[in-house]
Structures are given as structure tokens and as C-alpha cells.
Tab-separated table of C-alpha atoms in Angstrom:
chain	number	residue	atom	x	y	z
A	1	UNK	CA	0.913	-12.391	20.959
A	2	UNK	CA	2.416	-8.882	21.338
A	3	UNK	CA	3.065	-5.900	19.382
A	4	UNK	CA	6.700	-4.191	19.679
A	5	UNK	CA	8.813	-1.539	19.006
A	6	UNK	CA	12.320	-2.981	18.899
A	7	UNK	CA	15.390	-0.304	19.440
A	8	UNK	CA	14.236	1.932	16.991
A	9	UNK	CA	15.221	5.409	15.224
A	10	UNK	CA	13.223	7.512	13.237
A	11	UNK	CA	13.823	11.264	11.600
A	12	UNK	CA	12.160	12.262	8.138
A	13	UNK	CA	15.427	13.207	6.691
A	14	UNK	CA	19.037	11.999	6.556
A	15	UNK	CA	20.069	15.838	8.033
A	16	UNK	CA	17.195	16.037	10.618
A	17	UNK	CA	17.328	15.316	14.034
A	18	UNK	CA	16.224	12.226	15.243
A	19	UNK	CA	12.523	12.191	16.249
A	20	UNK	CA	12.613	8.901	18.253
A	21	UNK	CA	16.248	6.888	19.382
A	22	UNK	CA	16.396	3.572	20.283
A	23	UNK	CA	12.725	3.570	21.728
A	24	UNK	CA	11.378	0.399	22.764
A	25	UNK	CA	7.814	-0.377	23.583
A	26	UNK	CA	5.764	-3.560	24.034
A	27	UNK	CA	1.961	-4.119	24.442
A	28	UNK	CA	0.499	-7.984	24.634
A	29	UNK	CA	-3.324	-8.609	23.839
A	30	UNK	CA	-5.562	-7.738	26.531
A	31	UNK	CA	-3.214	-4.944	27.827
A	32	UNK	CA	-3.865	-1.535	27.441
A	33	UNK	CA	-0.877	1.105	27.216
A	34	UNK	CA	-1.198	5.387	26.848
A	35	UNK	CA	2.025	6.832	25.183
A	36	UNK	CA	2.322	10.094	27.118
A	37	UNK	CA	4.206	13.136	26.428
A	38	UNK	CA	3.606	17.084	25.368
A	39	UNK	CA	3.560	17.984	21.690
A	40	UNK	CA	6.812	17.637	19.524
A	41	UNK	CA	7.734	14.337	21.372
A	42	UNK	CA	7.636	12.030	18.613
A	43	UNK	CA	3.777	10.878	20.345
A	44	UNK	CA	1.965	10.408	16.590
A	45	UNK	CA	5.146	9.428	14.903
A	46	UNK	CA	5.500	5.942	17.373
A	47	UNK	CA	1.808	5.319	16.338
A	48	UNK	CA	2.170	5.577	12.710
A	49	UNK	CA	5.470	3.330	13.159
A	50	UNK	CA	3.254	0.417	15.007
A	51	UNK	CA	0.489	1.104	12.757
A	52	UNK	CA	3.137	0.179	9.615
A	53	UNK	CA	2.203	3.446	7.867
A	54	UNK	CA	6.311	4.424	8.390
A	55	UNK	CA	9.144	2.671	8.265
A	56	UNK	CA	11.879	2.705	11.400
A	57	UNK	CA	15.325	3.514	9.874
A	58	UNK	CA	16.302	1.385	12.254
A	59	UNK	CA	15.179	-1.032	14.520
A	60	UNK	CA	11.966	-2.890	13.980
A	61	UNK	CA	8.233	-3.021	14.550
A	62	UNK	CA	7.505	-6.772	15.405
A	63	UNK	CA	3.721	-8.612	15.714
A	64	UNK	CA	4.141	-11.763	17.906
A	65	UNK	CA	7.364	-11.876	16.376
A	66	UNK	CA	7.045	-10.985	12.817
A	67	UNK	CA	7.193	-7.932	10.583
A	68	UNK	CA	3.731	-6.580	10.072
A	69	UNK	CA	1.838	-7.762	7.171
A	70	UNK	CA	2.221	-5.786	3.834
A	71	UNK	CA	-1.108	-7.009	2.140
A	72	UNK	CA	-4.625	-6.918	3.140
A	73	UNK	CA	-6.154	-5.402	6.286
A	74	UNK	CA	-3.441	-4.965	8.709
A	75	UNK	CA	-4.090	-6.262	12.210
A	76	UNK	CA	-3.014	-2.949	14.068
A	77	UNK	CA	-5.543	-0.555	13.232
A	78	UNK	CA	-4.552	3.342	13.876
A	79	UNK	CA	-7.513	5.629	14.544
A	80	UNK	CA	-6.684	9.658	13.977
A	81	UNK	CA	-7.407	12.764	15.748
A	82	UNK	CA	-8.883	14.051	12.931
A	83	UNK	CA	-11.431	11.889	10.978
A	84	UNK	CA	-12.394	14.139	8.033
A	85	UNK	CA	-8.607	13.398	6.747
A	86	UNK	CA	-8.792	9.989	7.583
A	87	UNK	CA	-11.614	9.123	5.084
A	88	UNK	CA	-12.409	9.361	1.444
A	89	UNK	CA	-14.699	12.555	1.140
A	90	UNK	CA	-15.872	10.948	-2.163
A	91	UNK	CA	-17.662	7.752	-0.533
A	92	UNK	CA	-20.533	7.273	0.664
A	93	UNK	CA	-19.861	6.529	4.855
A	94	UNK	CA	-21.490	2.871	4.008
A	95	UNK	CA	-18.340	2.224	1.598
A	96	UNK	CA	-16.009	3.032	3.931
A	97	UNK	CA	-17.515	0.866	6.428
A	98	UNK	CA	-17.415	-1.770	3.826
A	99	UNK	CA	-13.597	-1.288	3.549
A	100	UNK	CA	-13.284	-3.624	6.404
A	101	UNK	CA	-15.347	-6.007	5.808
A	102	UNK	CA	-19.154	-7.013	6.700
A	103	UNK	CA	-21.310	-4.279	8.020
A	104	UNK	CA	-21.695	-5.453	11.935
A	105	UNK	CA	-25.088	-4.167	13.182
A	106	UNK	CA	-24.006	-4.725	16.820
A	107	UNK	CA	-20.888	-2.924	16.015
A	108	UNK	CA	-23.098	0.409	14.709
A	109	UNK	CA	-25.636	-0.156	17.404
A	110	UNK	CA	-23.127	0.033	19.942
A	111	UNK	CA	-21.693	3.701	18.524
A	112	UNK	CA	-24.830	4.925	17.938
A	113	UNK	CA	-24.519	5.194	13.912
A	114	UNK	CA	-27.712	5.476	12.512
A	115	UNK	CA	-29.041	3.390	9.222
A	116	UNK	CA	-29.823	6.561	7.587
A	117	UNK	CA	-26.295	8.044	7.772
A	118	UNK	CA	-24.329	4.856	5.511
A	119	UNK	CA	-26.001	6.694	2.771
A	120	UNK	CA	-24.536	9.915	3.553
A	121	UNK	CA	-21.214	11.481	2.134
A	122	UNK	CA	-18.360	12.653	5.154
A	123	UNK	CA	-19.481	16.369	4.688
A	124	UNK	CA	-22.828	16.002	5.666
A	125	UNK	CA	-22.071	14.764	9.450
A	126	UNK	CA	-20.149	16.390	12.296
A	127	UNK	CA	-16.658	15.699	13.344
A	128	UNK	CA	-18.000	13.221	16.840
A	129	UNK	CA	-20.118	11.309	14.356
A	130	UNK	CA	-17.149	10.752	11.867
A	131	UNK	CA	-14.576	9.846	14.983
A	132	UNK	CA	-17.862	7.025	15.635
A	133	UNK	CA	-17.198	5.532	12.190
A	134	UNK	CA	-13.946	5.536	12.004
A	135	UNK	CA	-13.591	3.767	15.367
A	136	UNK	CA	-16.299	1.235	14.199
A	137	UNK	CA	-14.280	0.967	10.944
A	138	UNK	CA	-11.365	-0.470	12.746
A	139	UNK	CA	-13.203	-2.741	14.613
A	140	UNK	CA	-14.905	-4.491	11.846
A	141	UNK	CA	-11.982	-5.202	10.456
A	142	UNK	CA	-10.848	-7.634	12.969
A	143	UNK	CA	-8.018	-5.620	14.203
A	144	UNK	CA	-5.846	-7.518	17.482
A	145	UNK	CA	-4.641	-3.894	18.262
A	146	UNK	CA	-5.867	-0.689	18.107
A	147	UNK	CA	-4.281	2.550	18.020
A	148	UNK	CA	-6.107	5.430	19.480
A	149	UNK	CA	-4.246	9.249	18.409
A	150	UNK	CA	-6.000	11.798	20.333
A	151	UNK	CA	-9.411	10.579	19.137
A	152	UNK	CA	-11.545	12.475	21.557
A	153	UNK	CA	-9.400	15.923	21.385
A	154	UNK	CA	-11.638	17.530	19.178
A	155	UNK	CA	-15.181	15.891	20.395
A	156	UNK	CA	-17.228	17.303	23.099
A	157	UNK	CA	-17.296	15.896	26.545
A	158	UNK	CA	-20.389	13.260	26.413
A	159	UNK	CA	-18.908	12.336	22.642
A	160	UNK	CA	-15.884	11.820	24.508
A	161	UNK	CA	-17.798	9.591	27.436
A	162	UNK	CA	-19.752	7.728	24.916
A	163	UNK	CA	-16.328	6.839	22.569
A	164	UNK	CA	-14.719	6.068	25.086
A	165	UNK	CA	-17.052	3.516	26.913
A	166	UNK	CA	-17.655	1.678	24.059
A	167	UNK	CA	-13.986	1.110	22.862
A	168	UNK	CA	-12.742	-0.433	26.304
A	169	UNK	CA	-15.576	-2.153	26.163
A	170	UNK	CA	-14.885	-3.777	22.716
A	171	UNK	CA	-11.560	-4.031	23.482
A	172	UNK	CA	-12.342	-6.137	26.564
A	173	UNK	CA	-14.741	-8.500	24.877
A	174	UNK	CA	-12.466	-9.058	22.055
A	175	UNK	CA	-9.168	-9.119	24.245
A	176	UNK	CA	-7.426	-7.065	22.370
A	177	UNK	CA	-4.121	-4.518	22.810
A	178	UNK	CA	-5.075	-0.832	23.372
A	179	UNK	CA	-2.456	1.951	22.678
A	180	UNK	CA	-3.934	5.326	23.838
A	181	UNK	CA	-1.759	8.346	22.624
A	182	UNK	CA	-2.156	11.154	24.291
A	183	UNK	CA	-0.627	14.779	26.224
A	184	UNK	CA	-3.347	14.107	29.035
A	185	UNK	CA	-2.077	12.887	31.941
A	186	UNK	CA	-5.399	12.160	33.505
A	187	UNK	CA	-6.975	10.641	30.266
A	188	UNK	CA	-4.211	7.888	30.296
A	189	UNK	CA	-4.548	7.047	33.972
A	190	UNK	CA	-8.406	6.217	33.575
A	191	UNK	CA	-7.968	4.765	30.492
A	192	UNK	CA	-4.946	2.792	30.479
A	193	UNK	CA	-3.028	0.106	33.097
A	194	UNK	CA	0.413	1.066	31.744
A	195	UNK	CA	2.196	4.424	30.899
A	196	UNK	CA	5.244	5.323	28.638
A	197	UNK	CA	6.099	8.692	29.254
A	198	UNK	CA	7.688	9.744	25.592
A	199	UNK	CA	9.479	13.016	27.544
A	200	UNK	CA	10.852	10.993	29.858
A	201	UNK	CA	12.259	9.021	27.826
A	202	UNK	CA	13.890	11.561	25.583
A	203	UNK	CA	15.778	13.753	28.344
A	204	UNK	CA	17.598	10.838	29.598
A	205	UNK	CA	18.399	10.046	26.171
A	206	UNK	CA	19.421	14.095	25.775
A	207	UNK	CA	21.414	13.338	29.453
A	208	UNK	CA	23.682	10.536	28.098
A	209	UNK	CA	24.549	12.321	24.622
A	210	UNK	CA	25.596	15.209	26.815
């Protein structure tokens, strides 16, 4: 099974200019893959595209050779740099847990979420222990890929360390497709086996429409 990005375009308008052209990217189960590139390359956009939270105007985003589901829990999860916008400030952190699926006490044990915090609202916890439920969020849900957007940007080095261990190791047990996004260089190399340099990319692209 793989997840793809076939030839595709993207710009949010019909007069802007186009964010991604004819990109292609695939990732198969068990591989892991960092999308490099500075800001304003189009890094975040990709994700959301293989995520299915945007639409390519053209080309298409493909799951073992499909179009990606439209109802119930999609099987590429995308995590966010930013948790607080990623969950409902109204819910209780156990309810959005539950959005998943079954609570998995291995799953919590593993981030380090304590019992006592399900019964706390999203305010009343710091940004590293937000990123840990939202990462644990996606993988209760029984994702095949994960998408990882600059998760550890904002979090302290050890909450960095700690994220970060546990997620290859999850991914490894459960043999499933990492895609790390990300502007640091050394990040991907320690993190992932394959890199797709997004600048790259674009200046030969820039090149041949010279």
C-alpha cells in the first residue's frame, strides 16, 4: 500500500500563482519520508493535500490506488505545528481523545499523558503536553500514515526528544508511512530514510518556464 501525490497543481485562487506544479511524491508503509524546504515552498500545503483537507486542482492524491476516503476517520492522519488550533477548546482533552476511537492506555502511557489531565479543558495544559495528545490522537485512530508539520518547532528540546522517540517507535511497531515536514535539514536526516527537497524541486521547475 502507498500514499501518492500524482502530477499535481495547487494555488488558492484562479489569479494566484501556483503554489505546487506537477509535484509528485510517493511514500509506501513502513517508509519514512521528510518534505524539506525553507518557508513559502508550498511545505504545509503538500501535507494538507495528502492529508485530504485540500483538494489538488489538478492531479490526484491516491491511497494504494484510490482516492482518499470522504467518510469516517481518514487513514492519513496530519498532526500540526500548532496544537491549540488543532483542537476544540470547548472539550474536555478526554473527548477529543475519544474522537478516534477507544482510549489506549499503552498509547497514553507511552506519551506520558496523565489520567488526571482527560478531565482537563486545552487551556489548562502547555503547548508540549497538547502536541502529546494530539500525536496520541492520531494514533488511536488507526491511521496507516501519519503526517508530522513541524510538530516539535514550538516544544522544548527534551519535549522534542521524548515526541520524537515515541512516534518512530509507534510507527515501527505498527509499520506504518511517516511524512516528516520540515525546514531542518538535520531533523529530516535523523528522522527520515528519504528526502524531497520542495526548493529543489521548484527552481528547476522556475528553470524550464524560463
Amino acid at each position: 500500500m502507498a500514499l501518492e501525490a500524482k502530477n499535481i497543481y495547487f494555488r488558492y485562487g484562479k489569479h494566484q500563482p501556483w503554489i505546487l506544479e506537477d509535484q509528485s511524491i510517493k511514500v509506501e508503509k513502513g517508509q519514512r519520508l521528510a518534505i524539506f524546504a525553507p518557508s513559502g515552498y508550498g511545505k504545509s500545503t503538500l501535507a494538507l493535500l495528502l492529508a485530504g483537507y485540500l483538494e489538488p486542482v489538478k492531479g490526484q492524491i491516491l491511497l494504494d490506488g484510490k482516492l482518499l476516503p470522504k467518510k469516517g476517520v481518514c487513514p492519513v492522519q496530519l498532526i500540526y505545528q500548532h496544537p491549540e488550533k488543532a483542537i476544540n477548546p470547548r472539550w474536555k482533552l478526554r473527548r477529543v481523545l475519544e474522537e478516534s476511537g477507544e482510549l489506549k492506555s499503552e498509547v497514553l502511557d507511552a506519551f506520558g499523558i496523565e489520567k488526571a489531565w482527560l478531565d482537563r479543558f486545552p487551556r489548562e495544559l502547555s503547548g508540549g503536553e497538547l502536541q502529546r495528545f494530539c500525536v496520541a490522537r492520531a494514533l488511536m485512530s488507526g491511521a496507516e500514515y501519519l503526517i508530522c508539520d513541524e510538530i516539535s518547532t514550538m516544544l522544548d528540546v527534551i519535549t522534542q526528544a521524548q515526541i520524537w522517540n515515541v512516534v518512530l517507535e509507534e510507527v515501527e511497531k505498527r509499520n506504518m508511512g511517516l511524512i516528516v515536514v520540515t525546514h531542518n535539514i538535520h531533523l529530516a536526516r535523523k528522522i527520515a530514510t528519504d528526502i524531497v527537497n520542495l526548493s529543489a524541486i521548484k527552481s528547476e521547475h522556475q528553470k524550464e518556464d524560463g
